[in-house]
Amino acid sequence: LPELWERTLQGELVVIDWPISRLADGQRLVMEVALKKVVLSGQDRVVSCLRDVTERKELEEKQNRLLEILDATPDLVGMADAEGNSVYLNSAGQKLLGVPAEEATNFHISTAIPAWAQASFFEEAMPQAIAEGSWSGEQMLLNRSGEEFPISQVLISHKDEAGDFKY
């Protein structure tokens, strides 16, 4: 606390997560505490703002666990937006496709499908997944070295609250 107080008095906006137990019932909470120096009537004062971020922290932990599981699977797991731009590619997918980690969210999925197989993918598999929620079947993929390889694939579409196709 003394270090945080000193940083605040030096003019830094200090924001930390502070785990607490609620006095009324002992429930564990995570509070985000923001400290900012202000000058009132010529004197330095510290204004603090507290916000309960327990739910957000729990969701972040669940998301991190899910990402760890997806990254640990030996299967290719990827996600693309409605335009076909990769937004996630796990480690196995990066290895299979020969995509460096720094490019895993910087390519169009069409680059991983042989030209001769794109029509069936984009005109049959994708429309069915979008319309019915999923599609499964055999496909061919193409790695960055130009090698084609067969896969058993499941496509699952995700829509937003309005029912519009998102991923």
PDB file of C-alpha atoms in Angstrom, residues 22-164:
ATOM      1  CA  ARG A  22     -17.605  -9.116   2.088  1.00  0.00           C
ATOM      2  CA  LEU A  23     -18.208  -8.519   5.792  1.00  0.00           C
ATOM      3  CA  ALA A  24     -21.934  -9.284   5.685  1.00  0.00           C
ATOM      4  CA  ASP A  25     -21.600 -12.854   4.404  1.00  0.00           C
ATOM      5  CA  GLY A  26     -17.897 -13.599   3.830  1.00  0.00           C
ATOM      6  CA  GLN A  27     -18.335 -13.872   0.051  1.00  0.00           C
ATOM      7  CA  ARG A  28     -15.084 -13.464  -1.869  1.00  0.00           C
ATOM      8  CA  LEU A  29     -15.093 -10.534  -4.306  1.00  0.00           C
ATOM      9  CA  VAL A  30     -12.552  -8.907  -6.562  1.00  0.00           C
ATOM     10  CA  MET A  31     -12.658  -5.139  -6.487  1.00  0.00           C
ATOM     11  CA  GLU A  32     -10.954  -2.957  -9.050  1.00  0.00           C
ATOM     12  CA  VAL A  33      -9.476  -0.004  -7.174  1.00  0.00           C
ATOM     13  CA  ALA A  34      -8.475   3.129  -9.057  1.00  0.00           C
ATOM     14  CA  LEU A  35      -6.477   5.825  -7.265  1.00  0.00           C
ATOM     15  CA  LYS A  36      -5.899   9.297  -8.702  1.00  0.00           C
ATOM     16  CA  LYS A  37      -4.305  12.387  -7.198  1.00  0.00           C
ATOM     17  CA  VAL A  38      -6.316  15.587  -7.357  1.00  0.00           C
ATOM     18  CA  VAL A  39      -5.628  19.017  -5.920  1.00  0.00           C
ATOM     19  CA  LEU A  40      -8.434  20.539  -3.871  1.00  0.00           C
ATOM     20  CA  SER A  41      -8.047  23.950  -2.241  1.00  0.00           C
ATOM     21  CA  GLY A  42      -4.315  23.754  -2.917  1.00  0.00           C
ATOM     22  CA  GLN A  43      -3.869  20.418  -1.154  1.00  0.00           C
ATOM     23  CA  ASP A  44      -3.087  17.004  -2.643  1.00  0.00           C
ATOM     24  CA  ARG A  45      -5.908  14.540  -2.184  1.00  0.00           C
ATOM     25  CA  VAL A  46      -6.461  11.031  -3.460  1.00  0.00           C
ATOM     26  CA  VAL A  47      -9.741  10.065  -5.080  1.00  0.00           C
ATOM     27  CA  SER A  48     -10.539   6.386  -5.203  1.00  0.00           C
ATOM     28  CA  CYS A  49     -13.066   4.526  -7.257  1.00  0.00           C
ATOM     29  CA  LEU A  50     -14.026   0.935  -6.456  1.00  0.00           C
ATOM     30  CA  ARG A  51     -15.843  -1.389  -8.821  1.00  0.00           C
ATOM     31  CA  ASP A  52     -16.868  -5.012  -8.313  1.00  0.00           C
ATOM     32  CA  VAL A  53     -15.167  -6.974 -11.132  1.00  0.00           C
ATOM     33  CA  THR A  54     -15.749 -10.442  -9.647  1.00  0.00           C
ATOM     34  CA  GLU A  55     -17.991 -11.621 -12.486  1.00  0.00           C
ATOM     35  CA  ARG A  56     -15.609 -10.318 -15.173  1.00  0.00           C
ATOM     36  CA  LYS A  57     -12.626 -12.024 -13.489  1.00  0.00           C
ATOM     37  CA  GLU A  58     -14.539 -15.319 -13.249  1.00  0.00           C
ATOM     38  CA  LEU A  59     -15.430 -15.110 -16.954  1.00  0.00           C
ATOM     39  CA  GLU A  60     -11.792 -14.338 -17.830  1.00  0.00           C
ATOM     40  CA  GLU A  61     -10.653 -17.391 -15.837  1.00  0.00           C
ATOM     41  CA  LYS A  62     -13.176 -19.624 -17.638  1.00  0.00           C
ATOM     42  CA  GLN A  63     -12.116 -18.224 -21.007  1.00  0.00           C
ATOM     43  CA  ASN A  64      -8.444 -18.791 -20.200  1.00  0.00           C
ATOM     44  CA  ARG A  65      -9.149 -22.400 -19.146  1.00  0.00           C
ATOM     45  CA  LEU A  66     -11.069 -23.011 -22.372  1.00  0.00           C
ATOM     46  CA  LEU A  67      -8.248 -21.523 -24.461  1.00  0.00           C
ATOM     47  CA  GLU A  68      -5.716 -23.721 -22.621  1.00  0.00           C
ATOM     48  CA  ILE A  69      -7.822 -26.805 -23.433  1.00  0.00           C
ATOM     49  CA  LEU A  70      -8.222 -25.805 -27.091  1.00  0.00           C
ATOM     50  CA  ASP A  71      -4.529 -25.120 -27.384  1.00  0.00           C
ATOM     51  CA  ALA A  72      -3.618 -28.470 -25.790  1.00  0.00           C
ATOM     52  CA  THR A  73      -5.713 -30.627 -28.144  1.00  0.00           C
ATOM     53  CA  PRO A  74      -3.858 -32.353 -30.991  1.00  0.00           C
ATOM     54  CA  ASP A  75      -6.745 -31.482 -33.335  1.00  0.00           C
ATOM     55  CA  LEU A  76      -6.823 -28.354 -35.454  1.00  0.00           C
ATOM     56  CA  VAL A  77      -9.228 -25.894 -33.863  1.00  0.00           C
ATOM     57  CA  GLY A  78      -9.781 -22.580 -35.568  1.00  0.00           C
ATOM     58  CA  MET A  79     -12.301 -19.799 -35.773  1.00  0.00           C
ATOM     59  CA  ALA A  80     -12.954 -17.314 -38.551  1.00  0.00           C
ATOM     60  CA  ASP A  81     -15.234 -14.312 -38.805  1.00  0.00           C
ATOM     61  CA  ALA A  82     -18.086 -14.048 -41.303  1.00  0.00           C
ATOM     62  CA  GLU A  83     -15.683 -12.790 -43.973  1.00  0.00           C
ATOM     63  CA  GLY A  84     -13.371 -15.809 -43.565  1.00  0.00           C
ATOM     64  CA  ASN A  85     -10.579 -14.055 -41.676  1.00  0.00           C
ATOM     65  CA  SER A  86      -8.915 -16.196 -39.024  1.00  0.00           C
ATOM     66  CA  VAL A  87      -9.552 -14.960 -35.497  1.00  0.00           C
ATOM     67  CA  TYR A  88      -8.153 -18.016 -33.664  1.00  0.00           C
ATOM     68  CA  LEU A  89      -5.935 -20.958 -34.568  1.00  0.00           C
ATOM     69  CA  ASN A  90      -4.651 -23.316 -31.896  1.00  0.00           C
ATOM     70  CA  SER A  91      -1.084 -24.652 -31.727  1.00  0.00           C
ATOM     71  CA  ALA A  92      -1.946 -27.904 -33.517  1.00  0.00           C
ATOM     72  CA  GLY A  93      -3.564 -25.911 -36.334  1.00  0.00           C
ATOM     73  CA  GLN A  94      -0.539 -23.655 -36.586  1.00  0.00           C
ATOM     74  CA  LYS A  95       1.719 -26.696 -36.856  1.00  0.00           C
ATOM     75  CA  LEU A  96      -0.477 -28.557 -39.377  1.00  0.00           C
ATOM     76  CA  LEU A  97      -0.924 -25.527 -41.616  1.00  0.00           C
ATOM     77  CA  GLY A  98       2.596 -24.207 -41.144  1.00  0.00           C
ATOM     78  CA  VAL A  99       1.300 -20.875 -39.874  1.00  0.00           C
ATOM     79  CA  PRO A 100       3.604 -19.006 -37.460  1.00  0.00           C
ATOM     80  CA  ALA A 101       1.933 -18.026 -34.168  1.00  0.00           C
ATOM     81  CA  GLU A 102       2.221 -14.323 -35.008  1.00  0.00           C
ATOM     82  CA  GLU A 103       0.201 -14.912 -38.202  1.00  0.00           C
ATOM     83  CA  ALA A 104      -2.460 -17.180 -36.671  1.00  0.00           C
ATOM     84  CA  THR A 105      -5.027 -14.377 -36.782  1.00  0.00           C
ATOM     85  CA  ASN A 106      -3.752 -12.744 -39.940  1.00  0.00           C
ATOM     86  CA  PHE A 107      -4.839 -14.900 -42.879  1.00  0.00           C
ATOM     87  CA  HIS A 108      -7.945 -15.790 -44.864  1.00  0.00           C
ATOM     88  CA  ILE A 109      -9.149 -19.376 -44.526  1.00  0.00           C
ATOM     89  CA  SER A 110      -9.255 -19.751 -48.308  1.00  0.00           C
ATOM     90  CA  THR A 111      -5.434 -19.887 -48.278  1.00  0.00           C
ATOM     91  CA  ALA A 112      -5.675 -23.183 -46.370  1.00  0.00           C
ATOM     92  CA  ILE A 113      -8.036 -24.829 -48.861  1.00  0.00           C
ATOM     93  CA  PRO A 114      -6.784 -26.150 -52.217  1.00  0.00           C
ATOM     94  CA  ALA A 115      -8.225 -24.203 -55.163  1.00  0.00           C
ATOM     95  CA  TRP A 116      -9.975 -27.295 -56.523  1.00  0.00           C
ATOM     96  CA  ALA A 117     -11.742 -27.871 -53.134  1.00  0.00           C
ATOM     97  CA  GLN A 118     -12.884 -24.304 -52.490  1.00  0.00           C
ATOM     98  CA  ALA A 119     -16.160 -24.571 -54.386  1.00  0.00           C
ATOM     99  CA  SER A 120     -17.416 -27.483 -52.263  1.00  0.00           C
ATOM    100  CA  PHE A 121     -16.243 -25.775 -49.083  1.00  0.00           C
ATOM    101  CA  PHE A 122     -17.668 -22.303 -49.759  1.00  0.00           C
ATOM    102  CA  GLU A 123     -20.745 -23.353 -51.751  1.00  0.00           C
ATOM    103  CA  GLU A 124     -21.809 -26.474 -49.829  1.00  0.00           C
ATOM    104  CA  ALA A 125     -20.149 -26.922 -46.420  1.00  0.00           C
ATOM    105  CA  MET A 126     -20.236 -23.299 -45.254  1.00  0.00           C
ATOM    106  CA  PRO A 127     -23.823 -22.554 -46.367  1.00  0.00           C
ATOM    107  CA  GLN A 128     -25.051 -25.732 -44.661  1.00  0.00           C
ATOM    108  CA  ALA A 129     -23.188 -24.873 -41.446  1.00  0.00           C
ATOM    109  CA  ILE A 130     -24.652 -21.366 -41.493  1.00  0.00           C
ATOM    110  CA  ALA A 131     -28.193 -22.523 -42.271  1.00  0.00           C
ATOM    111  CA  GLU A 132     -28.334 -25.592 -40.031  1.00  0.00           C
ATOM    112  CA  GLY A 133     -25.787 -24.751 -37.348  1.00  0.00           C
ATOM    113  CA  SER A 134     -23.193 -27.343 -38.356  1.00  0.00           C
ATOM    114  CA  TRP A 135     -21.701 -29.428 -41.142  1.00  0.00           C
ATOM    115  CA  SER A 136     -19.406 -32.441 -40.978  1.00  0.00           C
ATOM    116  CA  GLY A 137     -17.551 -34.307 -43.652  1.00  0.00           C
ATOM    117  CA  GLU A 138     -14.248 -34.922 -45.358  1.00  0.00           C
ATOM    118  CA  GLN A 139     -12.205 -32.050 -46.766  1.00  0.00           C
ATOM    119  CA  MET A 140      -8.702 -31.322 -47.956  1.00  0.00           C
ATOM    120  CA  LEU A 141      -6.492 -28.648 -46.452  1.00  0.00           C
ATOM    121  CA  LEU A 142      -3.382 -27.014 -47.791  1.00  0.00           C
ATOM    122  CA  ASN A 143      -0.388 -26.099 -45.652  1.00  0.00           C
ATOM    123  CA  ARG A 144       1.990 -23.221 -46.297  1.00  0.00           C
ATOM    124  CA  SER A 145       4.438 -25.607 -47.987  1.00  0.00           C
ATOM    125  CA  GLY A 146       1.800 -26.396 -50.614  1.00  0.00           C
ATOM    126  CA  GLU A 147       1.110 -29.930 -49.356  1.00  0.00           C
ATOM    127  CA  GLU A 148      -2.506 -31.106 -49.354  1.00  0.00           C
ATOM    128  CA  PHE A 149      -3.791 -33.383 -46.621  1.00  0.00           C
ATOM    129  CA  PRO A 150      -7.216 -34.923 -45.888  1.00  0.00           C
ATOM    130  CA  ILE A 151      -9.172 -34.101 -42.754  1.00  0.00           C
ATOM    131  CA  SER A 152     -12.408 -35.051 -41.108  1.00  0.00           C
ATOM    132  CA  GLN A 153     -13.973 -31.695 -40.380  1.00  0.00           C
ATOM    133  CA  VAL A 154     -16.797 -30.287 -38.315  1.00  0.00           C
ATOM    134  CA  LEU A 155     -17.929 -26.730 -39.025  1.00  0.00           C
ATOM    135  CA  ILE A 156     -20.082 -25.031 -36.409  1.00  0.00           C
ATOM    136  CA  SER A 157     -21.640 -21.630 -37.028  1.00  0.00           C
ATOM    137  CA  HIS A 158     -22.151 -19.102 -34.277  1.00  0.00           C
ATOM    138  CA  LYS A 159     -24.722 -16.353 -34.545  1.00  0.00           C
ATOM    139  CA  ASP A 160     -25.250 -13.221 -32.489  1.00  0.00           C
ATOM    140  CA  GLU A 161     -28.372 -12.445 -30.455  1.00  0.00           C
ATOM    141  CA  ALA A 162     -30.105 -11.095 -33.573  1.00  0.00           C
ATOM    142  CA  GLY A 163     -29.460 -14.373 -35.422  1.00  0.00           C
ATOM    143  CA  ASP A 164     -26.813 -12.942 -37.739  1.00  0.00           C
TER     144      ASP A 164
END
